[in-house]
Amino acid sequence: QAILCFPRSFEYSQKNAVLVPAAALGVGGMLLYWLRSERKVKTIDMGDGWWGSGERPLKGKEDSSIRPFKIETSDKEIEDLHQRLDRFRFTPHVEGAAFHYGFNSSYLRKVVAYWRNQFDWRKQVEELNKYPHFHTTIEGIDIHFIHVKPPYVPHGRAVKPLLMVHGWPGSFYEFYKIIPLLTEPAKHGLNEGDVVFEVICPSIPGYGFSEAPHQKEFDSIATARIFHKLMNRLGFKEYYLQGGDWGSRITTNMAQMLPQCVKGLHLNLVFIAKQSLGKLIRTMLGAYVPWLVGFSKEDARRFYPFMQKNVYDVLRESGYLHIQATKPDTAGCGLNDSPVGLAAYILEKFSTWTDKSFLHRDDGGLESKYSLDELLTNVMIYWVTSSIVSSMRYYKENFSKDPDLSLHNRVGVYVPTGIAAFPQEIVHVPRVWAKAVYKNIITYSYMPRGGHFAAFEEPKLLAQDIMQFVKKVEQL
């Protein structure tokens, strides 16, 4: 009987030998097609918007002209500032306060004295105007940007358009030291001119010289769409993006929205806020066996002790965030009325976000990294434009929709991505965690020094990293 059954079983095994691989191939093909189609369709909807005052006009096209713009000042503006500085009411700090209570009031006295008696706003306006400024109207509001082209392009070199986006409490001025390194790299001993950029630095709407949105719910998606429209209006079909702070969120959204337009995305801050049980377990294991969870030795050094670096330090540095994400106009009206209050509020971030150890210094370490002229110029951009309140509202508009800033992380970023991880950044995100969102990381650099305001503090380091990233992308 066994002998009689053998030919039949052999026949079945022959059929299986053909059918099983065929079925597996079919299922595998369908799975591959589904995965590829998912990758193609998962983008953020570009949508549209209107942020001007009142209802959107029913007829007529928006003025798409690019208008030259120049920053100006007046005797009246400077006199008003000086009068307000003269009325500064000093509050003594407790002994040994340093920057543990916020901006040290004794050092603030020194800053105010310099601001009142030595700071030359007219000279700084000339400095700001050294690059070409423009305005253009998009979705009902005037968008401010600087556009700097290289004065000389080596033979055979293509110029790469690069959009650089600032955050809070920064401005387009953060990029003034890095722009010449990117537009004239050979002159500054960088890369011998292998990569040359033309740089576009817009002001986020509601910041600096960009008009504030008149409508609610202006978030990073709306900003991303407006900046894509800006680049398209300037005639660019493909471009590189760079950002930190809100600039990181905005440029990431741009890559998720129109990946076909983004040649590469370079970031010096990554938002990966979503927590999970698996992530918690990996965090616990990483303290003892970092290699097991994909952490490098440098990741472990920057990440642990976990509670100190990722909970206590973050809580200490994020009180402003809760105010701005809930009721920005209340605190904002005081800051908009007092230049001293505004300076203390903004400059305190340039202390501890540059280096956490500056908390223990009476002067907040501010002048060890920046000059008072540089710091006060950034403050003045907020002051003369009365933009502190509208800049603070940006937190409410984003956090009210997305409390942990992880909603858009469901849409993967597939464009080539470079990450520069600066050691004094508020939080460290290991490469293995960044890969959960950024699926195509080309470079991930552990920067040797520097903090949150990378372009302002370490322009050469950041410029080198951007160039190395772009060179690799161009070789793909």
Short mmCIF file of C-alpha atoms in Angstrom, two decimals:
data_model
loop_
_atom_site.label_atom_id
_atom_site.label_comp_id
_atom_site.label_asym_id
_atom_site.label_seq_id
_atom_site.Cartn_x
_atom_site.Cartn_y
_atom_site.Cartn_z
CA GLN A 1 0.00 0.00 0.00
CA ALA A 2 2.86 2.29 0.86
CA ILE A 3 4.39 1.49 -2.50
CA LEU A 4 1.11 2.32 -4.29
CA CYS A 5 0.84 5.68 -2.47
CA PHE A 6 4.40 6.73 -3.30
CA PRO A 7 3.77 7.87 -6.92
CA ARG A 8 0.75 9.97 -5.77
CA SER A 9 2.72 11.63 -2.94
CA PHE A 10 5.55 12.29 -5.34
CA GLU A 11 3.08 13.90 -7.73
CA TYR A 12 1.76 16.15 -4.93
CA SER A 13 5.28 17.14 -3.85
CA GLN A 14 6.05 18.10 -7.43
CA LYS A 15 2.97 20.30 -7.54
CA ASN A 16 3.88 21.84 -4.20
CA ALA A 17 7.40 22.47 -5.41
CA VAL A 18 5.89 24.70 -8.11
CA LEU A 19 2.83 26.12 -6.32
CA VAL A 20 4.42 27.12 -2.99
CA PRO A 21 7.22 29.26 -4.49
CA ALA A 22 4.76 30.72 -7.00
CA ALA A 23 2.34 31.64 -4.23
CA ALA A 24 5.17 33.05 -2.12
CA LEU A 25 6.40 35.06 -5.08
CA GLY A 26 2.91 36.41 -5.71
CA VAL A 27 2.32 37.33 -2.08
CA GLY A 28 5.80 38.84 -1.84
CA GLY A 29 5.21 40.86 -4.99
CA MET A 30 1.90 42.17 -3.68
CA LEU A 31 3.54 43.05 -0.36
CA LEU A 32 6.39 44.87 -2.13
CA TYR A 33 3.90 46.75 -4.32
CA TRP A 34 1.87 47.72 -1.24
CA LEU A 35 4.95 48.91 0.60
CA ARG A 36 6.14 50.96 -2.37
CA SER A 37 2.71 52.43 -2.99
CA GLU A 38 2.43 53.30 0.70
CA ARG A 39 5.76 55.06 0.50
CA LYS A 40 4.58 57.05 -2.50
CA VAL A 41 1.21 58.15 -1.19
CA LYS A 42 2.17 59.00 2.37
CA THR A 43 2.75 62.70 2.14
CA ILE A 44 1.26 65.65 3.99
CA ASP A 45 -1.53 67.30 2.04
CA MET A 46 -0.35 70.70 0.85
CA GLY A 47 -3.79 72.30 1.15
CA ASP A 48 -4.19 76.06 0.96
CA GLY A 49 -4.76 78.98 3.30
CA TRP A 50 -5.58 82.63 3.82
CA TRP A 51 -3.95 84.56 6.67
CA GLY A 52 -4.72 88.12 5.70
CA SER A 53 -7.17 90.38 7.49
CA GLY A 54 -10.87 89.61 6.94
CA GLU A 55 -12.29 87.32 4.28
CA ARG A 56 -10.25 86.07 1.35
CA PRO A 57 -11.00 88.16 -1.75
CA LEU A 58 -13.22 86.25 -4.16
CA LYS A 59 -11.79 87.79 -7.29
CA GLY A 60 -8.38 88.74 -8.51
CA LYS A 61 -5.02 87.04 -8.25
CA GLU A 62 -2.59 87.65 -5.41
CA ASP A 63 0.26 90.04 -6.12
CA SER A 64 3.15 87.66 -6.76
CA SER A 65 5.81 90.32 -7.24
CA ILE A 66 9.14 90.17 -5.40
CA ARG A 67 9.69 93.60 -3.86
CA PRO A 68 13.09 94.85 -2.61
CA PHE A 69 12.97 95.82 1.05
CA LYS A 70 15.30 97.78 3.27
CA ILE A 71 15.38 97.91 7.07
CA GLU A 72 15.18 101.48 8.33
CA THR A 73 15.18 103.28 11.65
CA SER A 74 14.52 106.80 12.88
CA ASP A 75 15.44 109.23 15.65
CA LYS A 76 11.97 108.76 17.10
CA GLU A 77 12.38 104.98 17.31
CA ILE A 78 15.76 105.27 19.03
CA GLU A 79 14.60 108.01 21.40
CA ASP A 80 11.61 105.92 22.48
CA LEU A 81 13.92 102.97 23.17
CA HIS A 82 16.31 105.13 25.21
CA GLN A 83 13.48 106.60 27.29
CA ARG A 84 12.22 103.13 28.13
CA LEU A 85 15.72 101.92 29.01
CA ASP A 86 16.16 104.94 31.29
CA ARG A 87 13.06 103.87 33.21
CA PHE A 88 14.41 100.37 33.90
CA ARG A 89 13.38 99.28 37.42
CA PHE A 90 16.13 97.14 38.93
CA THR A 91 15.19 94.13 41.10
CA PRO A 92 18.04 92.79 43.29
CA HIS A 93 18.65 89.07 42.95
CA VAL A 94 19.23 86.68 45.85
CA GLU A 95 22.84 85.98 46.77
CA GLY A 96 24.49 83.31 44.65
CA ALA A 97 21.61 83.29 42.15
CA ALA A 98 23.78 83.19 38.99
CA PHE A 99 21.26 82.17 36.25
CA HIS A 100 19.38 79.63 38.39
CA TYR A 101 16.44 82.01 38.82
CA GLY A 102 16.51 83.24 35.26
CA PHE A 103 18.42 86.24 33.96
CA ASN A 104 20.76 87.59 36.64
CA SER A 105 19.61 91.15 37.39
CA SER A 106 23.10 92.51 38.15
CA TYR A 107 24.34 91.35 34.77
CA LEU A 108 21.13 92.66 33.20
CA ARG A 109 22.07 96.09 34.57
CA LYS A 110 25.33 95.87 32.62
CA VAL A 111 23.52 94.80 29.43
CA VAL A 112 21.03 97.67 29.73
CA ALA A 113 23.85 100.20 30.31
CA TYR A 114 25.64 98.95 27.19
CA TRP A 115 22.38 99.00 25.21
CA ARG A 116 21.62 102.55 26.28
CA ASN A 117 25.07 104.12 25.98
CA GLN A 118 27.17 102.10 23.51
CA PHE A 119 24.99 99.97 21.25
CA ASP A 120 24.61 101.64 17.86
CA TRP A 121 21.36 100.53 16.25
CA ARG A 122 21.98 102.59 13.10
CA LYS A 123 25.26 100.76 12.57
CA GLN A 124 23.54 97.41 13.10
CA VAL A 125 20.83 98.35 10.60
CA GLU A 126 23.61 98.89 8.05
CA GLU A 127 24.96 95.45 8.96
CA LEU A 128 21.52 93.90 8.49
CA ASN A 129 21.13 95.59 5.11
CA LYS A 130 24.40 94.20 3.76
CA TYR A 131 22.41 91.31 2.29
CA PRO A 132 19.50 91.86 -0.14
CA HIS A 133 16.08 91.86 1.58
CA PHE A 134 12.74 91.25 -0.10
CA HIS A 135 9.02 91.07 0.56
CA THR A 136 6.41 89.05 -1.31
CA THR A 137 2.75 88.43 -0.54
CA ILE A 138 1.71 84.81 -0.03
CA GLU A 139 -1.71 83.70 1.24
CA GLY A 140 -2.60 87.25 2.22
CA ILE A 141 0.47 88.21 4.28
CA ASP A 142 3.83 89.78 3.43
CA ILE A 143 6.73 87.34 3.72
CA HIS A 144 10.19 88.74 4.40
CA PHE A 145 13.35 86.97 3.25
CA ILE A 146 16.98 87.57 2.37
CA HIS A 147 18.38 86.03 -0.81
CA VAL A 148 22.16 85.88 -1.12
CA LYS A 149 23.81 84.67 -4.32
CA PRO A 150 27.50 83.77 -4.58
CA PRO A 151 29.60 86.64 -5.98
CA TYR A 152 31.73 84.15 -7.89
CA VAL A 153 31.04 80.62 -9.10
CA PRO A 154 34.05 78.42 -10.04
CA HIS A 155 33.94 77.06 -13.59
CA GLY A 156 31.89 73.88 -13.83
CA ARG A 157 30.27 74.27 -10.42
CA ALA A 158 26.52 74.28 -10.09
CA VAL A 159 24.99 76.58 -7.52
CA LYS A 160 22.74 74.78 -5.02
CA PRO A 161 19.72 76.67 -3.68
CA LEU A 162 19.49 76.31 0.12
CA LEU A 163 16.55 77.47 2.23
CA MET A 164 17.55 78.03 5.87
CA VAL A 165 14.82 78.47 8.50
CA HIS A 166 15.31 79.91 12.00
CA GLY A 167 13.34 79.25 15.19
CA TRP A 168 12.37 81.02 18.42
CA PRO A 169 13.77 83.26 19.89
CA GLY A 170 16.04 83.60 16.90
CA SER A 171 15.65 85.31 13.54
CA PHE A 172 17.07 85.41 10.02
CA TYR A 173 20.03 87.24 11.58
CA GLU A 174 21.25 83.94 13.09
CA PHE A 175 22.54 83.02 9.63
CA TYR A 176 24.63 86.13 8.95
CA LYS A 177 27.88 84.44 9.96
CA ILE A 178 27.28 81.22 8.04
CA ILE A 179 26.06 82.81 4.77
CA PRO A 180 29.53 83.87 3.50
CA LEU A 181 30.88 80.39 4.32
CA LEU A 182 28.20 78.83 2.11
CA THR A 183 28.22 81.35 -0.72
CA GLU A 184 32.02 81.83 -0.83
CA PRO A 185 33.44 78.59 0.62
CA ALA A 186 36.80 78.76 -1.17
CA LYS A 187 37.46 82.23 0.22
CA HIS A 188 37.02 80.86 3.75
CA GLY A 189 39.08 77.71 3.26
CA LEU A 190 36.07 75.40 3.02
CA ASN A 191 35.91 72.61 0.48
CA GLU A 192 37.87 74.53 -2.16
CA GLY A 193 34.60 75.54 -3.76
CA ASP A 194 33.33 72.00 -4.43
CA VAL A 195 29.84 73.01 -3.29
CA VAL A 196 28.52 76.54 -3.67
CA PHE A 197 25.13 77.73 -2.43
CA GLU A 198 22.75 80.58 -2.94
CA VAL A 199 21.00 81.05 0.38
CA ILE A 200 17.41 82.04 1.06
CA CYS A 201 16.53 82.89 4.69
CA PRO A 202 12.88 83.78 5.28
CA SER A 203 11.37 85.12 8.48
CA ILE A 204 8.63 82.84 9.81
CA PRO A 205 5.30 84.72 9.54
CA GLY A 206 4.81 86.62 12.81
CA TYR A 207 8.58 86.90 13.33
CA GLY A 208 10.69 89.93 12.51
CA PHE A 209 9.80 91.59 9.23
CA SER A 210 7.30 88.95 8.07
CA GLU A 211 3.69 89.98 8.63
CA ALA A 212 1.87 88.22 11.46
CA PRO A 213 -1.06 85.96 10.49
CA HIS A 214 -4.41 87.64 11.16
CA GLN A 215 -6.26 84.32 11.44
CA LYS A 216 -6.06 81.47 13.96
CA GLU A 217 -4.39 78.07 13.44
CA PHE A 218 -1.29 79.23 11.57
CA ASP A 219 1.05 76.27 12.20
CA SER A 220 4.18 74.63 10.78
CA ILE A 221 2.19 73.02 7.94
CA ALA A 222 0.95 76.44 6.77
CA THR A 223 4.52 77.76 7.07
CA ALA A 224 5.90 74.83 5.07
CA ARG A 225 3.38 75.43 2.30
CA ILE A 226 4.16 79.17 2.19
CA PHE A 227 7.91 78.50 1.99
CA HIS A 228 7.39 76.01 -0.85
CA LYS A 229 5.39 78.70 -2.65
CA LEU A 230 8.20 81.17 -1.97
CA MET A 231 10.83 78.88 -3.50
CA ASN A 232 8.59 78.19 -6.48
CA ARG A 233 8.05 81.93 -6.93
CA LEU A 234 11.82 82.42 -6.95
CA GLY A 235 12.02 79.92 -9.82
CA PHE A 236 13.39 76.87 -7.97
CA LYS A 237 12.06 73.40 -8.75
CA GLU A 238 14.48 71.50 -6.48
CA TYR A 239 16.31 72.77 -3.41
CA TYR A 240 18.03 71.87 -0.18
CA LEU A 241 16.55 72.67 3.24
CA GLN A 242 18.22 73.38 6.57
CA GLY A 243 16.73 74.09 9.98
CA GLY A 244 16.92 73.90 13.75
CA ASP A 245 14.28 74.59 16.42
CA TRP A 246 11.00 75.50 14.63
CA GLY A 247 13.05 75.55 11.44
CA SER A 248 13.57 71.80 11.86
CA ARG A 249 9.85 71.19 12.16
CA ILE A 250 9.01 73.44 9.21
CA THR A 251 11.63 71.98 6.84
CA THR A 252 10.67 68.43 7.88
CA ASN A 253 7.07 69.24 6.99
CA MET A 254 8.28 70.63 3.65
CA ALA A 255 10.04 67.32 2.94
CA GLN A 256 6.89 65.40 3.92
CA MET A 257 4.70 67.68 1.80
CA LEU A 258 6.57 67.87 -1.53
CA PRO A 259 9.45 65.36 -1.38
CA GLN A 260 9.97 65.67 -5.14
CA CYS A 261 11.09 69.28 -4.61
CA VAL A 262 13.51 68.57 -1.76
CA LYS A 263 16.95 67.34 -2.83
CA GLY A 264 18.11 67.03 0.75
CA LEU A 265 17.15 67.96 4.31
CA HIS A 266 19.77 69.00 6.87
CA LEU A 267 18.80 69.44 10.53
CA ASN A 268 20.55 70.42 13.75
CA LEU A 269 17.59 69.43 15.92
CA VAL A 270 15.23 66.47 15.62
CA PHE A 271 11.76 66.20 17.19
CA ILE A 272 10.95 62.60 18.17
CA ALA A 273 8.54 63.05 21.08
CA LYS A 274 6.29 59.98 20.83
CA GLN A 275 6.75 57.60 23.77
CA SER A 276 6.01 53.87 23.85
CA LEU A 277 6.59 50.87 26.08
CA GLY A 278 9.26 49.58 23.70
CA LYS A 279 11.06 52.91 23.78
CA LEU A 280 10.95 52.93 27.58
CA ILE A 281 12.47 49.43 27.74
CA ARG A 282 15.19 50.41 25.26
CA THR A 283 15.92 53.51 27.34
CA MET A 284 16.37 51.38 30.47
CA LEU A 285 18.55 48.80 28.71
CA GLY A 286 20.62 51.47 26.99
CA ALA A 287 22.10 52.63 30.28
CA TYR A 288 23.76 49.20 30.75
CA VAL A 289 24.07 47.65 27.27
CA PRO A 290 23.82 50.56 24.80
CA TRP A 291 24.97 48.43 21.87
CA LEU A 292 21.98 46.13 22.39
CA VAL A 293 19.50 48.95 21.63
CA GLY A 294 21.52 50.54 18.83
CA PHE A 295 23.15 53.31 20.88
CA SER A 296 26.76 54.27 20.30
CA LYS A 297 29.09 55.10 23.19
CA GLU A 298 28.63 58.78 22.36
CA ASP A 299 24.83 58.39 22.41
CA ALA A 300 25.07 56.87 25.89
CA ARG A 301 27.37 59.64 27.09
CA ARG A 302 24.98 62.33 25.89
CA PHE A 303 21.77 60.55 26.90
CA TYR A 304 22.50 59.41 30.46
CA PRO A 305 21.86 59.91 33.33
CA PHE A 306 18.42 59.84 31.72
CA MET A 307 16.34 61.60 34.37
CA GLN A 308 18.80 64.46 34.72
CA LYS A 309 19.29 65.11 31.01
CA ASN A 310 15.87 64.24 29.61
CA VAL A 311 13.48 65.14 32.42
CA TYR A 312 14.92 67.58 34.99
CA ASP A 313 16.92 69.68 32.51
CA VAL A 314 14.03 69.77 30.04
CA LEU A 315 11.50 70.76 32.72
CA ARG A 316 13.80 73.54 33.92
CA GLU A 317 14.22 74.92 30.40
CA SER A 318 10.62 74.61 29.17
CA GLY A 319 8.54 76.81 31.48
CA TYR A 320 8.29 79.42 28.71
CA LEU A 321 6.86 76.77 26.40
CA HIS A 322 3.81 76.08 28.59
CA ILE A 323 3.00 79.80 28.74
CA GLN A 324 3.42 80.29 24.99
CA ALA A 325 1.49 77.14 24.13
CA THR A 326 -1.52 78.19 26.22
CA LYS A 327 -1.88 81.97 26.78
CA PRO A 328 0.90 83.77 24.90
CA ASP A 329 -0.81 87.16 24.71
CA THR A 330 -0.86 87.64 28.50
CA ALA A 331 2.90 87.48 29.07
CA GLY A 332 3.57 88.83 25.62
CA CYS A 333 1.95 92.23 26.21
CA GLY A 334 4.48 92.97 28.98
CA LEU A 335 7.42 91.91 26.82
CA ASN A 336 6.15 94.02 23.92
CA ASP A 337 6.00 97.06 26.20
CA SER A 338 9.36 96.70 27.96
CA PRO A 339 12.63 96.39 26.04
CA VAL A 340 14.41 95.27 29.23
CA GLY A 341 11.86 92.58 29.90
CA LEU A 342 12.10 91.47 26.28
CA ALA A 343 15.91 91.29 26.42
CA ALA A 344 15.91 89.29 29.66
CA TYR A 345 13.32 86.85 28.29
CA ILE A 346 15.13 86.27 25.01
CA LEU A 347 18.78 86.42 26.10
CA GLU A 348 18.27 83.96 28.94
CA LYS A 349 17.69 81.32 26.22
CA PHE A 350 20.95 82.24 24.54
CA SER A 351 22.68 81.40 27.83
CA THR A 352 21.48 77.96 28.92
CA TRP A 353 20.52 76.73 25.44
CA THR A 354 24.08 77.42 24.31
CA ASP A 355 25.66 75.59 27.25
CA LYS A 356 23.85 74.08 30.24
CA SER A 357 26.79 74.84 32.54
CA PHE A 358 26.26 78.59 31.96
CA LEU A 359 23.47 78.31 34.52
CA HIS A 360 26.15 78.58 37.23
CA ARG A 361 27.73 81.79 35.91
CA ASP A 362 26.72 85.30 36.99
CA ASP A 363 26.91 86.54 33.39
CA GLY A 364 25.25 83.44 31.95
CA GLY A 365 28.33 82.87 29.77
CA LEU A 366 26.72 85.03 27.10
CA GLU A 367 29.79 87.00 26.05
CA SER A 368 31.96 83.89 25.84
CA LYS A 369 30.07 82.85 22.70
CA TYR A 370 28.49 86.02 21.32
CA SER A 371 29.05 89.76 21.38
CA LEU A 372 26.51 92.06 23.01
CA ASP A 373 26.06 93.74 19.63
CA GLU A 374 25.03 90.41 18.09
CA LEU A 375 22.69 89.52 20.94
CA LEU A 376 21.03 92.93 21.10
CA THR A 377 20.60 93.05 17.32
CA ASN A 378 18.50 89.90 17.53
CA VAL A 379 16.48 91.43 20.39
CA MET A 380 16.02 94.65 18.39
CA ILE A 381 14.52 92.71 15.47
CA TYR A 382 11.74 91.61 17.83
CA TRP A 383 11.49 95.07 19.43
CA VAL A 384 11.23 97.33 16.37
CA THR A 385 8.73 94.98 14.65
CA SER A 386 6.61 94.39 17.80
CA SER A 387 6.70 90.71 16.88
CA ILE A 388 7.27 89.03 20.25
CA VAL A 389 3.56 88.28 20.83
CA SER A 390 2.94 86.88 17.34
CA SER A 391 6.14 84.80 17.58
CA MET A 392 4.94 83.35 20.91
CA ARG A 393 1.53 82.50 19.40
CA TYR A 394 3.26 80.07 17.06
CA TYR A 395 3.57 77.71 20.03
CA LYS A 396 -0.15 77.81 20.76
CA GLU A 397 -1.09 77.19 17.13
CA ASN A 398 1.19 74.15 16.88
CA PHE A 399 0.81 72.59 20.34
CA SER A 400 -2.98 72.97 20.50
CA LYS A 401 -3.24 70.66 17.48
CA ASP A 402 -0.31 68.39 18.32
CA PRO A 403 0.57 68.41 22.07
CA ASP A 404 3.71 66.25 21.80
CA LEU A 405 4.73 67.33 18.28
CA SER A 406 4.55 63.74 17.02
CA LEU A 407 1.46 63.82 14.77
CA HIS A 408 3.45 64.32 11.58
CA ASN A 409 5.93 61.61 12.55
CA ARG A 410 3.46 59.09 11.11
CA VAL A 411 4.51 60.36 7.70
CA GLY A 412 8.03 59.17 7.01
CA VAL A 413 10.71 61.44 5.56
CA TYR A 414 12.28 59.66 2.59
CA VAL A 415 14.37 62.48 1.15
CA PRO A 416 18.13 62.27 1.87
CA THR A 417 18.65 63.60 5.39
CA GLY A 418 21.67 64.88 7.29
CA ILE A 419 21.67 65.38 11.04
CA ALA A 420 24.22 67.42 13.00
CA ALA A 421 23.93 66.48 16.68
CA PHE A 422 25.44 69.25 18.80
CA PRO A 423 26.48 68.16 22.32
CA GLN A 424 24.83 71.06 24.19
CA GLU A 425 21.47 70.74 22.41
CA ILE A 426 18.49 70.67 24.81
CA VAL A 427 17.82 67.00 24.03
CA HIS A 428 19.88 64.35 22.25
CA VAL A 429 18.20 62.07 19.70
CA PRO A 430 20.29 58.99 18.78
CA ARG A 431 20.45 58.01 15.12
CA VAL A 432 18.55 54.78 15.76
CA TRP A 433 15.59 56.81 17.07
CA ALA A 434 15.79 59.43 14.33
CA LYS A 435 15.49 56.62 11.76
CA ALA A 436 11.92 55.98 12.94
CA VAL A 437 10.91 59.15 11.05
CA TYR A 438 13.88 59.99 8.82
CA LYS A 439 14.15 56.86 6.69
CA ASN A 440 17.07 57.95 4.53
CA ILE A 441 19.76 59.35 6.82
CA ILE A 442 22.87 59.96 4.70
CA THR A 443 25.01 61.62 7.39
CA TYR A 444 24.71 61.74 11.17
CA SER A 445 27.46 63.78 12.82
CA TYR A 446 28.36 64.01 16.50
CA MET A 447 29.48 67.61 16.52
CA PRO A 448 32.47 68.33 18.80
CA ARG A 449 31.00 71.43 20.46
CA GLY A 450 28.06 73.80 20.28
CA GLY A 451 24.44 74.04 21.35
CA HIS A 452 20.99 75.05 20.19
CA PHE A 453 21.88 78.13 18.09
CA ALA A 454 24.31 76.27 15.83
CA ALA A 455 24.57 78.73 12.91
CA PHE A 456 24.98 81.66 15.30
CA GLU A 457 27.48 79.98 17.63
CA GLU A 458 29.45 77.55 15.44
CA PRO A 459 28.93 78.68 11.83
CA LYS A 460 32.03 76.98 10.44
CA LEU A 461 31.25 73.60 11.99
CA LEU A 462 27.69 73.73 10.70
CA ALA A 463 28.74 74.91 7.23
CA GLN A 464 31.24 72.04 6.94
CA ASP A 465 28.60 69.51 7.91
CA ILE A 466 26.07 70.90 5.43
CA MET A 467 28.67 70.76 2.65
CA GLN A 468 29.73 67.20 3.44
CA PHE A 469 26.08 66.16 3.44
CA VAL A 470 25.28 67.85 0.12
CA LYS A 471 28.39 66.37 -1.53
CA LYS A 472 27.24 62.88 -0.55
CA VAL A 473 23.73 63.53 -1.82
CA GLU A 474 25.08 64.81 -5.15
CA GLN A 475 27.10 61.62 -5.52
CA LEU A 476 24.06 59.34 -5.06
#
